[in-house]
mmCIF file of C-alpha atoms and ligand atoms in Angstrom:
data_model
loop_
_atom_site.group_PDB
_atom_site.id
_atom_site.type_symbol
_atom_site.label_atom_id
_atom_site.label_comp_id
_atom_site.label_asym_id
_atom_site.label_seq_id
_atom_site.Cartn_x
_atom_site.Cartn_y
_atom_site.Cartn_z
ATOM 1 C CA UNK U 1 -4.018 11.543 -10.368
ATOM 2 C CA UNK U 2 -5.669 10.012 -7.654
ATOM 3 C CA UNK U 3 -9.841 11.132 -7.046
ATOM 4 C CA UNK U 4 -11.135 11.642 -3.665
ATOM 5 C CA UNK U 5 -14.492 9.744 -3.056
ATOM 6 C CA UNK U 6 -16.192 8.831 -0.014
ATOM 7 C CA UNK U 7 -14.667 6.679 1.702
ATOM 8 C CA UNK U 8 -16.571 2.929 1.833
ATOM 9 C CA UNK U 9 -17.785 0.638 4.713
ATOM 10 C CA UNK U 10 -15.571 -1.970 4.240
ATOM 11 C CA UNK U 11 -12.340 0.845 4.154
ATOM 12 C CA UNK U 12 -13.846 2.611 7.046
ATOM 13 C CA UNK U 13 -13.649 -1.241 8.901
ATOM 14 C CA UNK U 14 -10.370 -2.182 7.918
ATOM 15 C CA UNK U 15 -9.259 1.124 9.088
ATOM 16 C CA UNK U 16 -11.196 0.598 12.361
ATOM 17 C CA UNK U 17 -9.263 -3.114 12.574
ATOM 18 C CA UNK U 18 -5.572 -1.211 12.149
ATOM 19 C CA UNK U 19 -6.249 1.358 14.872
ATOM 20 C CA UNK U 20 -7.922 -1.250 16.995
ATOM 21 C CA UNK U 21 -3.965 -3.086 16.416
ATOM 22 C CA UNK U 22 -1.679 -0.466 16.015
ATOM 23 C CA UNK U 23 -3.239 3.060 17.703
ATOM 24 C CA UNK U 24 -3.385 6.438 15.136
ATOM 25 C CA UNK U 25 -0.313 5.267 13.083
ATOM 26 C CA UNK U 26 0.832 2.759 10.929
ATOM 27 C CA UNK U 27 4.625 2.838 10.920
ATOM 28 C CA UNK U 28 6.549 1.343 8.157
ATOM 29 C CA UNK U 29 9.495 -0.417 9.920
ATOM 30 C CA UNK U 30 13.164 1.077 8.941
ATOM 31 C CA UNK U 31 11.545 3.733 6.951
ATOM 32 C CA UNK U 32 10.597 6.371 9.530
ATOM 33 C CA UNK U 33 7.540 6.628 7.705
ATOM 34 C CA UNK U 34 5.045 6.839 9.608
ATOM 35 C CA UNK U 35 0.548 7.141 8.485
ATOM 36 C CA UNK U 36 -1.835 8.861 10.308
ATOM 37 C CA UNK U 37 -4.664 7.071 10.224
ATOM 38 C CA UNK U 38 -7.503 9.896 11.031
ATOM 39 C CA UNK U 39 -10.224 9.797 13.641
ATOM 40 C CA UNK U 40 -12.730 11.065 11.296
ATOM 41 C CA UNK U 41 -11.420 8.467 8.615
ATOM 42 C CA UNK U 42 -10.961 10.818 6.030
ATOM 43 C CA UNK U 43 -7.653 8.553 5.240
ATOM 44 C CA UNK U 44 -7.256 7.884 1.473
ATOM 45 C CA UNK U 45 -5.057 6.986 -1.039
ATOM 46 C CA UNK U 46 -4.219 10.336 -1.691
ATOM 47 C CA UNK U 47 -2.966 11.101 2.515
ATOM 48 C CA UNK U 48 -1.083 7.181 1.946
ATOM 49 C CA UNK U 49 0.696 8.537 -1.568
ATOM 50 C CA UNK U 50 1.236 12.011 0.489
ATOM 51 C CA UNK U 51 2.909 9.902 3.581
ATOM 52 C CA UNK U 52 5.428 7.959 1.440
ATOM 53 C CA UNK U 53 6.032 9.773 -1.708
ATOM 54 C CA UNK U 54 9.863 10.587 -0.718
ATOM 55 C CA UNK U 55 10.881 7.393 0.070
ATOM 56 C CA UNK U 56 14.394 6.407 0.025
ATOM 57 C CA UNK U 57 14.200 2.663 1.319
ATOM 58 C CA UNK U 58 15.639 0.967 -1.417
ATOM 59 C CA UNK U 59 18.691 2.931 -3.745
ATOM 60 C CA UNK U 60 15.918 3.500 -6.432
ATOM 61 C CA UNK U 61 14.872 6.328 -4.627
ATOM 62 C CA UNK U 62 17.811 8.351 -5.220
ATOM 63 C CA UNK U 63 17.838 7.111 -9.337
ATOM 64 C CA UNK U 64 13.784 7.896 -9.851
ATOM 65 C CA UNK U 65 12.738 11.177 -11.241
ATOM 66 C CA UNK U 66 9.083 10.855 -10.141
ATOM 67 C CA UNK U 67 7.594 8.365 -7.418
ATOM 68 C CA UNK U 68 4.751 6.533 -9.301
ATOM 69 C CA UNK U 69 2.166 5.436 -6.774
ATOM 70 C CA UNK U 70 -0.711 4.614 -8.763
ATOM 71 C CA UNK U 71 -3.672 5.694 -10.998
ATOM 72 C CA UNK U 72 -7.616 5.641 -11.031
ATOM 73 C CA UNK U 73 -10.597 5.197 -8.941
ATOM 74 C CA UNK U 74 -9.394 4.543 -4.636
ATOM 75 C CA UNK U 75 -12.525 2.221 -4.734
ATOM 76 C CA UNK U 76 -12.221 0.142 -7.798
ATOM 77 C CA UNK U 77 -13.265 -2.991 -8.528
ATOM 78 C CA UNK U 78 -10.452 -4.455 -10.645
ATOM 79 C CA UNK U 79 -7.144 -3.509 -9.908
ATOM 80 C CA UNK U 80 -4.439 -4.023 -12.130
ATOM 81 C CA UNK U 81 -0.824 -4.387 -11.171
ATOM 82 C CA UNK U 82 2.468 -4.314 -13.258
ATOM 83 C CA UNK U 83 5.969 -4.622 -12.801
ATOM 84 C CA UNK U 84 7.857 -1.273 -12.386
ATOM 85 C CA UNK U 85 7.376 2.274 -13.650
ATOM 86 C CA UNK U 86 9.277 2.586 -16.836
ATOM 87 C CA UNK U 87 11.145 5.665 -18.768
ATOM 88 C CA UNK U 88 7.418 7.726 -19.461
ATOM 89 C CA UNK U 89 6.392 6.731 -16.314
ATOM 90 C CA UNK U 90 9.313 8.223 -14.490
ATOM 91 C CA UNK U 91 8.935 11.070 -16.420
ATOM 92 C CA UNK U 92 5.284 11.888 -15.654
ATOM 93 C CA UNK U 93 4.894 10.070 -12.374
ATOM 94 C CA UNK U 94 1.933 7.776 -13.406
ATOM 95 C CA UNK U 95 1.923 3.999 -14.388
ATOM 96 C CA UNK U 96 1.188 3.013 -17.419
ATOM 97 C CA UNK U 97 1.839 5.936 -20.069
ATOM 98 C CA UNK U 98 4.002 4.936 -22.594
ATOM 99 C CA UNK U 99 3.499 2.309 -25.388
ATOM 100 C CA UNK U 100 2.670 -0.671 -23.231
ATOM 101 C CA UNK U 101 0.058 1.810 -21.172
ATOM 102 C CA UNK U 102 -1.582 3.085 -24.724
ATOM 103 C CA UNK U 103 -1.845 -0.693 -25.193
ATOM 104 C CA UNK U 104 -3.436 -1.142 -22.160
ATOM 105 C CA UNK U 105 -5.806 1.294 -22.534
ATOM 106 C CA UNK U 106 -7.144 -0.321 -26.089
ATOM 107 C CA UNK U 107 -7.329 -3.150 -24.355
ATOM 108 C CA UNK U 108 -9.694 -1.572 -21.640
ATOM 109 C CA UNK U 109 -11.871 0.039 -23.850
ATOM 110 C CA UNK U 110 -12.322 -2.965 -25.706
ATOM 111 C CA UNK U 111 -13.776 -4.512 -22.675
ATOM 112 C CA UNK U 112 -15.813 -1.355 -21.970
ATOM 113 C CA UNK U 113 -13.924 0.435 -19.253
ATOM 114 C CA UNK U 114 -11.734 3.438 -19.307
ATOM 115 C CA UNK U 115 -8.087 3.982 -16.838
ATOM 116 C CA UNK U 116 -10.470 6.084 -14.554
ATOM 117 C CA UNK U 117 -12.974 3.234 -13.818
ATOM 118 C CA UNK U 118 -9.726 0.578 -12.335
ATOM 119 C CA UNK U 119 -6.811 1.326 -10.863
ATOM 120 C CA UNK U 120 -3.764 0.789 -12.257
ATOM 121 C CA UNK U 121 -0.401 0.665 -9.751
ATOM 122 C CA UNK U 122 3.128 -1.404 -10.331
ATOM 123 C CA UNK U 123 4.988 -3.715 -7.451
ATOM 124 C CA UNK U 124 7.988 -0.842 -6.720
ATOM 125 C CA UNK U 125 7.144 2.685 -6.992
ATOM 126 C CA UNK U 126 10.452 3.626 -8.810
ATOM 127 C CA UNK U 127 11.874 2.831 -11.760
ATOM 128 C CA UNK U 128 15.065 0.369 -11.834
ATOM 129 C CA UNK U 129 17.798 2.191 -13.679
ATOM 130 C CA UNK U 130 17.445 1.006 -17.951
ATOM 131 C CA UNK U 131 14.732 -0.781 -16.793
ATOM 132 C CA UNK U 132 16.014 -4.237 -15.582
ATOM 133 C CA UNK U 133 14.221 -6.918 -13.800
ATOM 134 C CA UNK U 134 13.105 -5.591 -10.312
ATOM 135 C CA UNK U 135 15.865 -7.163 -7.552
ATOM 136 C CA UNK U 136 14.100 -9.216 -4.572
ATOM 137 C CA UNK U 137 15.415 -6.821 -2.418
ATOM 138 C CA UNK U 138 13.634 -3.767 -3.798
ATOM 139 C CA UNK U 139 10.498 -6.090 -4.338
ATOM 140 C CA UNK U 140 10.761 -6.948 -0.752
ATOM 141 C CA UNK U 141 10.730 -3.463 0.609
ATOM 142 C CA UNK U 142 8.525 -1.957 -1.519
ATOM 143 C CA UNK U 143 5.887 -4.105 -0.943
ATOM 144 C CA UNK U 144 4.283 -3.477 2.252
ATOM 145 C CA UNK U 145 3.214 -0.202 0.008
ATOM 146 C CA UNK U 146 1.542 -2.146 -2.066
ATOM 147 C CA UNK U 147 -0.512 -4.269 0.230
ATOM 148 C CA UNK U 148 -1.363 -1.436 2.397
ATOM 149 C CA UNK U 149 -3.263 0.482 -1.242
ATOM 150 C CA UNK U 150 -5.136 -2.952 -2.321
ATOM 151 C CA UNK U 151 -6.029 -2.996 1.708
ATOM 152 C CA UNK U 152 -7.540 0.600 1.593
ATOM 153 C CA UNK U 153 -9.168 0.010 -1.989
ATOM 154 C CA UNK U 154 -9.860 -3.633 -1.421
ATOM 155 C CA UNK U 155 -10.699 -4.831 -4.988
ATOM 156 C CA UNK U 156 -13.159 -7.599 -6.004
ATOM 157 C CA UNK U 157 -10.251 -8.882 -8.457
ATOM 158 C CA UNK U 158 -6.600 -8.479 -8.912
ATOM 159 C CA UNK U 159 -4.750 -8.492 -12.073
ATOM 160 C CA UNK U 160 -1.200 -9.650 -12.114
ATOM 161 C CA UNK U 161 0.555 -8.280 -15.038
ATOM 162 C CA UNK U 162 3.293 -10.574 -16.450
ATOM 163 C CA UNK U 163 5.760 -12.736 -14.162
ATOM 164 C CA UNK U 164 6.834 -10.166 -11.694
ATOM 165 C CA UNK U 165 3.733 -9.338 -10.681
ATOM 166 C CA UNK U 166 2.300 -12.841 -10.205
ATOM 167 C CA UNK U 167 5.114 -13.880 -8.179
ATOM 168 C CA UNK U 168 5.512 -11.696 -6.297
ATOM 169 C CA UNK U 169 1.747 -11.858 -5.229
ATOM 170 C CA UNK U 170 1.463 -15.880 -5.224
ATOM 171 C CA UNK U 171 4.848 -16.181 -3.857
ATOM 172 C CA UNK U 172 5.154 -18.948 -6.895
ATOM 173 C CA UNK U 173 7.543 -19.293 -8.909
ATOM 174 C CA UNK U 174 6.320 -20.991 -12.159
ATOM 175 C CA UNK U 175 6.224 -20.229 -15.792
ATOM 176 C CA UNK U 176 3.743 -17.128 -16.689
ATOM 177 C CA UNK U 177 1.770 -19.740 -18.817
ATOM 178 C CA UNK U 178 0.761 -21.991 -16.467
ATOM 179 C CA UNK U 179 -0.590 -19.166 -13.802
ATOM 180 C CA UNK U 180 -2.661 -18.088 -16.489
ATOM 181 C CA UNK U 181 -6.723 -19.285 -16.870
ATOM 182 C CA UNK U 182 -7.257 -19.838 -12.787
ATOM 183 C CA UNK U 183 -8.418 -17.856 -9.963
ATOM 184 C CA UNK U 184 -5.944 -17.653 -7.314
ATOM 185 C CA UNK U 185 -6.358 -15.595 -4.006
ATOM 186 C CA UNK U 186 -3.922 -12.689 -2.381
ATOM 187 C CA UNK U 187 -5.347 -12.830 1.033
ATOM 188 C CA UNK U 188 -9.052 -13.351 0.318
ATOM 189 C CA UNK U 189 -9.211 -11.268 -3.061
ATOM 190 C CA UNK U 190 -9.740 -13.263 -6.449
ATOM 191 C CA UNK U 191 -6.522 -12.587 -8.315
ATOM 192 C CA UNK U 192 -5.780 -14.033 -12.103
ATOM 193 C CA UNK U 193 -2.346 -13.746 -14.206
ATOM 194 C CA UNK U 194 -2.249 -12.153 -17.681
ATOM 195 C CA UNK U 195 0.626 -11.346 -20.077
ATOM 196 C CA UNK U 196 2.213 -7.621 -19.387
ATOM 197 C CA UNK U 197 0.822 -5.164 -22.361
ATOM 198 C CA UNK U 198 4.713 -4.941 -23.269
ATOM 199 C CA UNK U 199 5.063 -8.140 -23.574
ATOM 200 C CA UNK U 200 1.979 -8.483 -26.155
ATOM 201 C CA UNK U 201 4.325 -5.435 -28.253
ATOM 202 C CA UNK U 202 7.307 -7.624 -28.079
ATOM 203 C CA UNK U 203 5.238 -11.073 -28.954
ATOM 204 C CA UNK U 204 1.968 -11.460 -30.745
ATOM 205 C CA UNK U 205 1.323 -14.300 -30.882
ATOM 206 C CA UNK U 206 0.512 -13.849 -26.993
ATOM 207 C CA UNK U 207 -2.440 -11.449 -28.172
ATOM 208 C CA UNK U 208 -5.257 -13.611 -28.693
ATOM 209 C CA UNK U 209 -4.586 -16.037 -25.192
ATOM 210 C CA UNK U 210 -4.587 -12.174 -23.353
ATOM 211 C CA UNK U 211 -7.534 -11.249 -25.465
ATOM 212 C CA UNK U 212 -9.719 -14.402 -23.557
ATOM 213 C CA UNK U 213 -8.124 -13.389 -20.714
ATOM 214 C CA UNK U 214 -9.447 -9.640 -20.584
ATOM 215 C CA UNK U 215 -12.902 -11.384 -22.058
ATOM 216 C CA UNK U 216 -12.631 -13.520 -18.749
ATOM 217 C CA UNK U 217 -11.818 -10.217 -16.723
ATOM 218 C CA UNK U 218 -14.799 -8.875 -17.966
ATOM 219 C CA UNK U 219 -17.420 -11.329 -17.268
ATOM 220 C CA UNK U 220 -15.994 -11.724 -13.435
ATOM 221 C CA UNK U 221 -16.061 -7.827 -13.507
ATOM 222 C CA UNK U 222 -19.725 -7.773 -14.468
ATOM 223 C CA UNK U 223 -21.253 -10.736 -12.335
ATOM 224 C CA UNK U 224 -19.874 -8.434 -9.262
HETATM 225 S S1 LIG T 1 11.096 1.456 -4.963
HETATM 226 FE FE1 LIG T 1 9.736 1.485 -3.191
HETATM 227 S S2 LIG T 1 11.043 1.091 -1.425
HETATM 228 FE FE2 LIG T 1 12.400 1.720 -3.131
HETATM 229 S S3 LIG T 1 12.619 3.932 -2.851
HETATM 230 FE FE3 LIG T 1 10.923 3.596 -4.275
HETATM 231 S S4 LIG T 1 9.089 3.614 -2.971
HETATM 232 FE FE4 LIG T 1 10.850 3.324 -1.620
#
């Protein structure tokens, strides 16, 4: 569930840049979707999820039972971003439930934060039927979602969550392993790569190198 807080300086400018470009609405191309972006700039995450939470852009919409937008505080620092919502996500409508979220969570706390203090959102909103690998084409036009919620919350550091994510936000195809232990940009936002919580279930030996990864998350996290 998303919380209402006020909404920041830097939002309040970004917003101020879009309806400098594009007038009271941001249209989403093909979609008929269209955002009111408010005079008084009471806009939030919650009016965004509101706007686009029947979306039928990509045949996932008519599979899904929920729409999973996202989770946790609109201005967080660290945002966290996986691959698709999966069977308990569907089924509740929030990222990050089942095992690999419970996971996740540990992981957090070990760290010192809770799910409230990030947020926590996927690349597509809908789950892919038995949970396969997200097609390009759903990744494609999913994604100006995505970059429109880190633009509103506009994080200090993004967390790519196994391969899907970090290609799809480096636009790099390379092994998961190699993204890892660097600080990479998406637009001017820090951004690192860590192993996907289900993919520490399925192999633990990748435990400990995502273990000095969160460590690593931390300390940026608490220098800013
Ligand atoms: S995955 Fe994204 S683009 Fe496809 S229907 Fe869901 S919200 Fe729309």
């Amino acid at each position: 569930m998303s919380i209402e807080t006020p909404i920041s300086g830097m939002v309040k400018r970004y917003l101020t840049q879009v309806k400098e470009m594009y007038g009271d609405n941001l249209f989403f191309e093909d979609t008929g979707i269209s955002f009111a972006i408010q005079s008084s700039f009471n806009t939030s995450l919650t009016e965004f999820e509101k706007a686009i939470n029947k979306c039928q852009k990509c045949p996932l919409g008519e599979t899904r039972n929920k729409f999973v937008f996202g989770v946790g505080d609109p201005s967080a620092k660290l945002v966290f971003i996986g691959e698709a919502p999966g069977r308990d996500e569907d089924r509740l409508g929030e990222p990050f439930v089942g095992r690999a979220g419970k996971l996740l969570d540990k992981i957090l706390s070990a760290i010192n934060m809770t799910r409230e203090e990030v947020y926590i959102c996927n690349i597509l909103k809908c789950r892919p039927p038995d949970n396969r690998t997200p097609q390009c084409e759903e990744i494609e036009t999913c994604l100006p979602y995505l970059e429109t919620q880190l633009k509103i919350i506009n994080p200090k550091l993004i967390v790519a969550l196994g391969a899907t994510a970090a290609h799809t936000l480096l636009s790099i195809k390379t092994s998961l392993g190699s993204l890892r232990s660097k600080i990479w940009k998406w637009r001017d936002i820090d951004l690192i790569v860590t192993y996907h919580p289900a993919a520490l279930l399925r192999n633990p030996n990748f435990k400990r190198p995502a273990w000095e990864d969160f460590q690593w998350i931390q300390s940026i996290i608490s220098r800013n």
